[in-house]
Amino acid sequence: MNPSTIADAALLTLQQMSGFVPETLLTTFVSLMITYLLVAKGFLKHLAAFSKPFTARIGLPDTVIAASLVAFGSVLSANAMLSELYRQRQITEKDTYLGAILNGTSLNVKQIFTYQLPIMVPLLGWKAGGIYLLCFVSAAVIRYCYVLFHVRQNSQVRNVDFSQADSHAPRTTMKKQLQLFVKISGTYLAITFCVVFLFNAGVGAMFEKMVAPISHALQLPVVLAVPIAVFIFNPIAGAAAVGTLRNSGTVNDIDAVLAVIMGSLLLLPLYGFRSGTIARTISFFGPQLGMKVSATSTTLAIISRLFFLILVMGYKLVSQ
């Protein structure tokens, strides 16, 4: 890559980041301030009371379950809560790890009603969209079962006694929250710039070249190769293209759902980097724990897609 190409990619990266980074940083700042109120000012103990019915069932501390309830509104705020509780040594690393996975489960459930049902199902039709919806639901179930399995290995439920918190734990102050925001922002900006720059430098094009052979292996019509490639970079646009082909009779429902599942499967390894999810997770939990959370979340999502891909492909082969 020559210097002018590098400069163009860097400039394009900065332009793209200016469109979403300010909003993300603002959301992070607000989330940290909410966390400050919940943890430092004692509101978390009231929120934790609502989580007691779930605590006995799942086996994680009240505060971790409370964070998963917050995740229905904002995963960023929920992860900020876990990060702060872990920093204060009120929960263990394992609690933090499983809590972060559980926050992703809450997000999956939320997206069923905010993304799948109102957007994806109408675009794909009730048959193809319904199967894809079940694929999405299975991802939430697999996440929940994963957390439950790991918790049951240590069945003792540990709740935080707020009145007798660790006296040696660092106290949360507004100044420390601002310092934490600067640290998180720096990590997020650095990782996001590197990832977006690599995509602008041509890394994403390699995945587009993979689509045609995979489509052929799945015995999909050639016309679906482009929508699958589009889905990798814009799921709604890709689903709209697949839905248009299905509505026109060019492809059937089975091929349509195979296309979107395949597109989703190829999207998953890229989405965490491109969307900044991995950068935010690392900025909250640190490189080691952050990558562990991200790798687990991606792997569990891939498992759900692979299961439905094999299931639908098997049905296609049997019905031919």
XYZ file of N, CA and C in Angstrom, residues 128-312:
555
model
N -39.634 -17.241 6.139
C -38.178 -17.080 6.217
C -37.790 -16.233 7.421
N -38.543 -15.163 7.646
C -38.262 -14.295 8.795
C -38.501 -15.000 10.116
N -39.519 -15.859 10.163
C -39.810 -16.597 11.385
C -38.693 -17.572 11.745
N -38.142 -18.256 10.729
C -37.030 -19.183 10.978
C -35.801 -18.410 11.450
N -35.555 -17.256 10.824
C -34.412 -16.437 11.246
C -34.629 -15.908 12.661
N -35.870 -15.599 13.003
C -36.205 -15.156 14.358
C -35.902 -16.260 15.375
N -36.270 -17.499 15.031
C -35.979 -18.629 15.919
C -34.470 -18.812 16.103
N -33.722 -18.561 15.048
C -32.264 -18.617 15.120
C -31.749 -17.587 16.123
N -32.354 -16.416 16.099
C -31.971 -15.339 17.003
C -32.360 -15.677 18.439
N -33.543 -16.266 18.610
C -34.004 -16.669 19.944
C -33.077 -17.740 20.515
N -32.654 -18.672 19.655
C -31.774 -19.750 20.116
C -30.457 -19.199 20.643
N -29.988 -18.081 20.074
C -28.747 -17.473 20.553
C -28.896 -17.016 21.998
N -30.065 -16.438 22.336
C -30.321 -16.013 23.711
C -30.407 -17.214 24.645
N -31.055 -18.283 24.182
C -31.197 -19.495 25.002
C -29.826 -20.124 25.256
N -28.993 -20.179 24.229
C -27.657 -20.768 24.366
C -26.816 -19.943 25.346
N -26.896 -18.624 25.253
C -26.173 -17.760 26.192
C -26.613 -18.037 27.631
N -27.927 -18.086 27.832
C -28.472 -18.298 29.176
C -28.027 -19.658 29.718
N -28.090 -20.694 28.894
C -27.684 -22.034 29.319
C -26.192 -22.080 29.633
N -25.410 -21.346 28.854
C -23.963 -21.280 29.107
C -23.688 -20.689 30.477
N -24.358 -19.573 30.791
C -24.181 -18.936 32.101
C -24.644 -19.876 33.205
N -25.808 -20.491 33.012
C -26.375 -21.383 34.023
C -25.440 -22.564 34.296
N -24.870 -23.125 33.234
C -23.966 -24.266 33.383
C -22.741 -23.894 34.215
N -22.147 -22.740 33.910
C -20.943 -22.326 34.624
C -21.243 -21.927 36.061
N -22.414 -21.346 36.304
C -22.785 -20.976 37.672
C -22.999 -22.221 38.521
N -23.638 -23.243 37.945
C -23.947 -24.453 38.702
C -22.692 -25.211 39.121
N -21.552 -24.921 38.472
C -20.301 -25.526 38.906
C -19.885 -25.013 40.284
N -20.395 -23.826 40.617
C -20.173 -23.263 41.959
C -21.515 -22.759 42.436
N -22.272 -23.636 43.068
C -23.686 -23.377 43.335
C -23.947 -22.374 44.446
N -22.908 -21.933 45.164
C -23.117 -20.991 46.258
C -23.446 -19.608 45.716
N -24.588 -19.068 46.141
C -24.997 -17.728 45.708
C -24.352 -16.700 46.619
N -23.629 -15.751 46.034
C -22.945 -14.727 46.821
C -23.580 -13.380 46.569
N -24.224 -12.826 47.594
C -24.853 -11.521 47.485
C -23.982 -10.470 48.160
N -24.032 -9.284 47.656
C -23.225 -8.206 48.209
C -23.924 -7.601 49.403
N -23.201 -7.548 50.518
C -23.727 -6.866 51.706
C -23.264 -5.420 51.640
N -24.158 -4.518 51.243
C -23.776 -3.125 51.026
C -23.405 -2.418 52.320
N -23.946 -2.903 53.410
C -23.661 -2.256 54.688
C -22.290 -2.639 55.222
N -21.717 -3.751 54.689
C -20.415 -4.216 55.144
C -19.492 -4.424 53.944
N -19.475 -3.468 53.057
C -18.629 -3.566 51.860
C -17.160 -3.555 52.259
N -16.332 -4.088 51.395
C -14.891 -4.161 51.660
C -14.347 -2.773 51.955
N -13.832 -2.610 53.136
C -13.347 -1.287 53.540
C -12.110 -0.875 52.766
N -11.424 -1.872 52.179
C -10.217 -1.553 51.416
C -10.514 -1.282 49.944
N -11.764 -1.445 49.540
C -12.117 -1.192 48.146
C -12.030 0.296 47.852
N -11.528 0.660 46.699
C -11.411 2.075 46.367
C -12.780 2.740 46.259
N -12.932 3.881 46.881
C -14.205 4.575 46.846
C -14.406 5.232 45.491
N -15.650 5.202 45.052
C -15.995 5.823 43.788
C -16.259 7.306 43.995
N -15.571 8.138 43.242
C -15.792 9.580 43.292
C -16.030 10.073 41.870
N -16.557 11.263 41.770
C -16.782 11.847 40.458
C -15.465 11.996 39.694
N -14.399 12.368 40.408
C -13.092 12.533 39.771
C -12.599 11.215 39.196
N -12.773 10.128 39.964
C -12.329 8.822 39.479
C -13.164 8.365 38.290
N -14.446 8.685 38.289
C -15.286 8.337 37.151
C -14.837 9.080 35.898
N -14.450 10.344 36.049
C -13.962 11.123 34.914
C -12.631 10.561 34.406
N -11.763 10.147 35.343
C -10.492 9.537 34.950
C -10.742 8.214 34.220
N -11.708 7.451 34.714
C -12.069 6.194 34.059
C -12.627 6.447 32.668
N -13.414 7.509 32.516
C -13.977 7.860 31.207
C -12.864 8.183 30.213
N -11.862 8.922 30.669
C -10.732 9.268 29.796
C -9.990 8.000 29.376
N -9.783 7.079 30.321
C -9.093 5.827 30.020
C -9.891 4.985 29.029
N -11.191 4.839 29.275
C -12.053 4.060 28.388
C -12.105 4.678 26.999
N -12.240 6.007 26.949
C -12.326 6.715 25.668
C -11.057 6.531 24.857
N -9.900 6.620 25.521
C -8.634 6.459 24.817
C -8.496 5.066 24.214
N -8.845 4.049 25.011
C -8.777 2.668 24.519
C -9.731 2.462 23.353
N -10.959 2.960 23.514
C -11.981 2.798 22.471
C -11.563 3.475 21.173
N -11.061 4.710 21.257
C -10.664 5.453 20.062
C -9.514 4.757 19.335
N -8.532 4.284 20.091
C -7.362 3.640 19.476
C -7.757 2.354 18.747
N -8.537 1.506 19.415
C -8.923 0.228 18.802
C -9.854 0.461 17.620
N -10.820 1.375 17.783
C -11.774 1.648 16.703
C -11.074 2.195 15.468
N -10.123 3.109 15.661
C -9.396 3.670 14.520
C -8.656 2.558 13.767
N -7.978 1.681 14.500
C -7.217 0.603 13.853
C -8.129 -0.316 13.051
N -9.279 -0.674 13.643
C -10.184 -1.607 12.981
C -10.806 -0.989 11.731
N -11.338 0.232 11.867
C -11.976 0.891 10.720
C -10.947 1.154 9.623
N -9.732 1.506 10.019
C -8.672 1.748 9.036
C -8.376 0.477 8.236
N -8.299 -0.661 8.907
C -8.026 -1.921 8.224
C -9.127 -2.267 7.220
N -10.387 -2.012 7.610
C -11.490 -2.272 6.686
C -11.410 -1.345 5.478
N -11.080 -0.090 5.703
C -10.950 0.856 4.589
C -9.742 0.534 3.714
N -8.767 -0.166 4.291
C -7.573 -0.535 3.528
C -7.788 -1.786 2.687
N -8.973 -2.408 2.824
C -9.296 -3.527 1.939
C -9.480 -4.873 2.594
N -9.429 -4.941 3.934
C -9.601 -6.235 4.605
C -10.998 -6.798 4.352
N -12.013 -5.921 4.362
C -13.386 -6.370 4.152
C -13.613 -6.993 2.786
N -12.832 -6.570 1.780
C -13.003 -7.109 0.426
C -12.693 -8.602 0.364
N -11.833 -9.064 1.266
C -11.493 -10.492 1.268
C -12.709 -11.345 1.598
N -13.571 -10.821 2.476
C -14.755 -11.574 2.852
C -15.778 -11.617 1.717
N -15.833 -10.557 0.930
C -16.740 -10.552 -0.208
C -16.355 -11.651 -1.203
N -15.063 -11.886 -1.368
C -14.611 -12.905 -2.307
C -14.955 -14.314 -1.828
N -15.198 -14.458 -0.529
C -15.526 -15.770 0.025
C -16.979 -16.163 -0.241
N -17.829 -15.190 -0.555
C -19.267 -15.427 -0.622
C -19.649 -16.372 -1.755
N -19.110 -16.160 -2.951
C -19.494 -16.968 -4.113
C -19.242 -18.463 -3.906
N -18.039 -18.879 -3.455
C -17.818 -20.320 -3.225
C -18.746 -20.900 -2.155
N -19.005 -20.123 -1.105
C -19.886 -20.605 -0.037
C -21.320 -20.754 -0.544
N -21.771 -19.784 -1.329
C -23.119 -19.865 -1.913
C -23.257 -21.099 -2.790
N -22.207 -21.393 -3.540
C -22.224 -22.586 -4.407
C -22.286 -23.862 -3.567
N -21.527 -23.887 -2.460
C -21.507 -25.071 -1.588
C -22.874 -25.319 -0.961
N -23.617 -24.243 -0.694
C -24.958 -24.370 -0.116
C -26.036 -24.555 -1.183
N -25.614 -24.653 -2.434
C -26.537 -24.840 -3.564
C -27.561 -23.698 -3.653
N -27.065 -22.492 -3.387
C -27.928 -21.322 -3.470
C -27.872 -20.735 -4.880
N -28.963 -20.111 -5.334
C -28.937 -19.442 -6.640
C -27.851 -18.375 -6.689
N -27.231 -18.228 -7.847
C -26.140 -17.262 -8.005
C -26.586 -15.850 -7.654
N -27.864 -15.563 -7.885
C -28.383 -14.222 -7.658
C -28.320 -13.822 -6.192
N -28.164 -14.796 -5.272
C -28.118 -14.484 -3.836
C -26.716 -14.114 -3.352
N -25.703 -14.271 -4.180
C -24.331 -13.979 -3.766
C -24.169 -12.514 -3.361
N -24.742 -11.621 -4.153
C -24.622 -10.184 -3.860
C -25.382 -9.808 -2.586
N -26.656 -10.225 -2.406
C -27.346 -9.911 -1.148
C -26.625 -10.431 0.088
N -25.994 -11.619 -0.009
C -25.246 -12.149 1.137
C -24.059 -11.247 1.447
N -23.348 -10.815 0.397
C -22.216 -9.909 0.592
C -22.676 -8.592 1.202
N -23.830 -8.097 0.755
C -24.381 -6.856 1.305
C -24.755 -7.048 2.766
N -25.328 -8.217 3.084
C -25.763 -8.514 4.454
C -24.592 -8.430 5.429
N -23.413 -8.843 4.994
C -22.237 -8.829 5.866
C -21.942 -7.418 6.357
N -22.195 -6.422 5.514
C -21.848 -5.052 5.863
C -23.065 -4.208 6.246
N -24.261 -4.666 5.873
C -25.486 -3.965 6.253
C -26.627 -4.976 6.282
N -26.906 -5.572 7.454
C -27.913 -6.635 7.538
C -29.296 -6.237 7.031
N -29.727 -5.011 7.312
C -31.060 -4.590 6.880
C -31.130 -4.495 5.357
N -30.101 -3.892 4.741
C -30.063 -3.785 3.277
C -29.975 -5.173 2.644
N -29.172 -6.063 3.245
C -29.057 -7.422 2.725
C -30.363 -8.182 2.826
N -31.051 -8.044 3.986
C -32.338 -8.713 4.169
C -33.385 -8.153 3.205
N -33.337 -6.841 2.958
C -34.273 -6.223 2.014
C -34.062 -6.778 0.605
N -32.796 -6.964 0.223
C -32.482 -7.515 -1.107
C -32.957 -8.961 -1.220
N -32.725 -9.749 -0.168
C -33.184 -11.142 -0.168
C -34.707 -11.193 -0.201
N -35.347 -10.320 0.579
C -36.812 -10.269 0.605
C -37.406 -9.908 -0.742
N -36.755 -8.996 -1.455
C -37.227 -8.601 -2.785
C -37.169 -9.783 -3.752
N -36.071 -10.534 -3.704
C -35.936 -11.714 -4.568
C -36.969 -12.785 -4.209
N -37.252 -12.917 -2.922
C -38.252 -13.898 -2.491
C -39.650 -13.483 -2.939
N -39.961 -12.217 -2.766
C -41.295 -11.720 -3.151
C -41.532 -11.813 -4.652
N -40.466 -11.685 -5.448
C -40.604 -11.755 -6.904
C -40.636 -13.199 -7.407
N -40.411 -14.149 -6.501
C -40.416 -15.562 -6.892
C -39.095 -16.057 -7.443
N -38.075 -15.204 -7.414
C -36.759 -15.601 -7.925
C -36.128 -16.682 -7.049
N -36.329 -16.575 -5.736
C -35.825 -17.586 -4.795
C -36.973 -17.995 -3.881
N -36.871 -19.198 -3.307
C -37.907 -19.651 -2.387
C -37.542 -19.306 -0.942
N -38.430 -19.633 -0.013
C -38.215 -19.282 1.389
C -36.999 -19.973 1.983
N -36.781 -21.227 1.607
C -35.647 -21.977 2.168
C -34.325 -21.347 1.753
N -34.189 -21.027 0.461
C -32.968 -20.372 -0.005
C -32.807 -18.987 0.619
N -33.928 -18.295 0.825
C -33.881 -16.961 1.431
C -33.348 -17.032 2.859
N -33.864 -17.989 3.636
C -33.413 -18.084 5.029
C -31.982 -18.599 5.111
N -31.580 -19.483 4.181
C -30.187 -19.923 4.134
C -29.264 -18.746 3.840
N -29.708 -17.859 2.967
C -28.897 -16.693 2.596
C -28.677 -15.763 3.792
N -29.752 -15.472 4.541
C -29.601 -14.537 5.660
C -28.840 -15.182 6.823
N -29.029 -16.476 7.032
C -28.261 -17.143 8.089
C -26.782 -17.168 7.723
N -26.490 -17.449 6.445
C -25.109 -17.452 5.983
C -24.510 -16.055 6.097
N -25.271 -15.054 5.698
C -24.796 -13.676 5.828
C -24.541 -13.304 7.274
N -25.442 -13.728 8.163
C -25.277 -13.458 9.589
C -24.054 -14.167 10.148
N -23.818 -15.387 9.677
C -22.668 -16.167 10.135
C -21.357 -15.511 9.722
N -21.308 -15.012 8.490
C -20.109 -14.327 8.018
C -19.951 -12.960 8.673
N -21.081 -12.369 9.057
C -21.053 -11.046 9.689
C -20.463 -11.091 11.086
N -20.759 -12.150 11.845
C -20.424 -12.202 13.270
C -18.951 -11.941 13.588
N -17.996 -12.589 12.896
C -16.589 -12.312 13.239
C -16.185 -10.863 12.988
N -16.876 -10.201 12.051
C -16.530 -8.817 11.707
C -17.275 -7.802 12.555
N -18.500 -8.150 12.960
C -19.386 -7.164 13.581
C -18.798 -6.589 14.871
N -18.223 -7.470 15.701
C -17.684 -6.996 16.971
C -16.588 -5.961 16.780
N -15.760 -6.153 15.739
C -14.693 -5.189 15.466
C -15.257 -3.924 14.819
N -16.082 -4.114 13.782
C -16.552 -2.975 13.004
C -17.497 -2.082 13.789
N -18.330 -2.683 14.647
C -19.315 -1.896 15.393
C -18.724 -1.229 16.626
N -17.508 -1.632 16.994
C -16.894 -1.063 18.190
C -17.256 -1.804 19.467
N -18.018 -2.901 19.342
C -18.425 -3.652 20.528
C -17.217 -4.208 21.270
N -16.270 -4.793 20.538
C -15.074 -5.348 21.163
C -14.241 -4.241 21.799
N -14.121 -3.110 21.108
C -13.361 -1.988 21.661
C -13.979 -1.503 22.976
N -15.306 -1.408 23.019
C -15.969 -0.964 24.249
C -15.806 -1.998 25.362
N -15.913 -3.282 25.006
C -15.787 -4.328 26.013
C -14.390 -4.336 26.624
N -13.368 -4.206 25.784
C -11.983 -4.161 26.276
C -11.759 -2.923 27.129
N -12.342 -1.803 26.715
C -12.145 -0.565 27.471
C -12.766 -0.655 28.858
N -13.836 -1.427 29.011
C -14.473 -1.587 30.321
C -13.770 -2.632 31.185
N -13.459 -3.781 30.592
C -12.990 -4.924 31.384
C -11.499 -5.212 31.253
N -10.806 -4.478 30.413
C -9.390 -4.746 30.211
C -9.180 -5.732 29.073
N -7.950 -5.829 28.550
C -7.692 -6.674 27.372
C -8.022 -8.148 27.577
N -7.565 -8.745 28.685
C -7.729 -10.186 28.882
C -9.197 -10.568 29.084
N -9.848 -9.944 30.056
C -11.245 -10.271 30.333
C -12.148 -9.784 29.201
N -11.828 -8.630 28.631
C -12.638 -8.081 27.548
C -12.629 -8.980 26.325
N -11.456 -9.498 25.952
C -11.376 -10.408 24.808
C -12.061 -11.737 25.113
N -11.979 -12.172 26.369
C -12.639 -13.422 26.753
C -14.151 -13.295 26.614
N -14.696 -12.169 27.066
C -16.138 -11.921 26.937
C -16.536 -11.851 25.472
N -15.769 -11.104 24.679
C -16.087 -10.933 23.255
C -15.997 -12.252 22.500
N -14.934 -13.028 22.771
C -14.755 -14.312 22.078
C -15.877 -15.285 22.435
N -16.271 -15.316 23.706
C -17.350 -16.211 24.130
C -18.670 -15.812 23.478
N -18.980 -14.524 23.488
C -20.234 -14.039 22.910
C -20.313 -14.372 21.421
N -19.220 -14.138 20.700
C -19.194 -14.421 19.267
C -19.318 -15.916 18.998
N -18.610 -16.724 19.784
C -18.650 -18.179 19.596
C -20.049 -18.738 19.826
N -20.716 -18.290 20.880
C -22.071 -18.766 21.184
C -23.048 -18.364 20.083
N -22.878 -17.146 19.544
C -23.739 -16.697 18.448
C -23.492 -17.518 17.189
N -22.230 -17.838 16.914
C -21.887 -18.650 15.745
C -22.486 -20.047 15.869
N -22.450 -20.619 17.076
C -23.019 -21.950 17.299
C -24.505 -21.976 16.949
N -25.236 -20.936 17.362
C -26.676 -20.900 17.070
C -26.929 -20.797 15.568
N -26.120 -20.007 14.863
C -26.277 -19.869 13.405
C -25.926 -21.170 12.689
N -24.830 -21.803 13.125
C -24.420 -23.064 12.500
C -25.478 -24.149 12.686
N -26.071 -24.192 13.870
C -27.111 -25.191 14.141
C -28.278 -25.021 13.179
N -28.751 -23.787 13.007
C -29.888 -23.549 12.115
C -29.490 -23.698 10.654
N -28.249 -23.349 10.323
C -27.776 -23.523 8.949
C -27.794 -25.009 8.577
N -27.286 -25.842 9.460
C -27.281 -27.291 9.217
C -28.710 -27.835 9.174
N -29.550 -27.337 10.075
C -30.938 -27.804 10.148
C -31.703 -27.476 8.867
N -31.608 -26.224 8.412
C -32.320 -25.787 7.215
C -31.740 -26.441 5.972
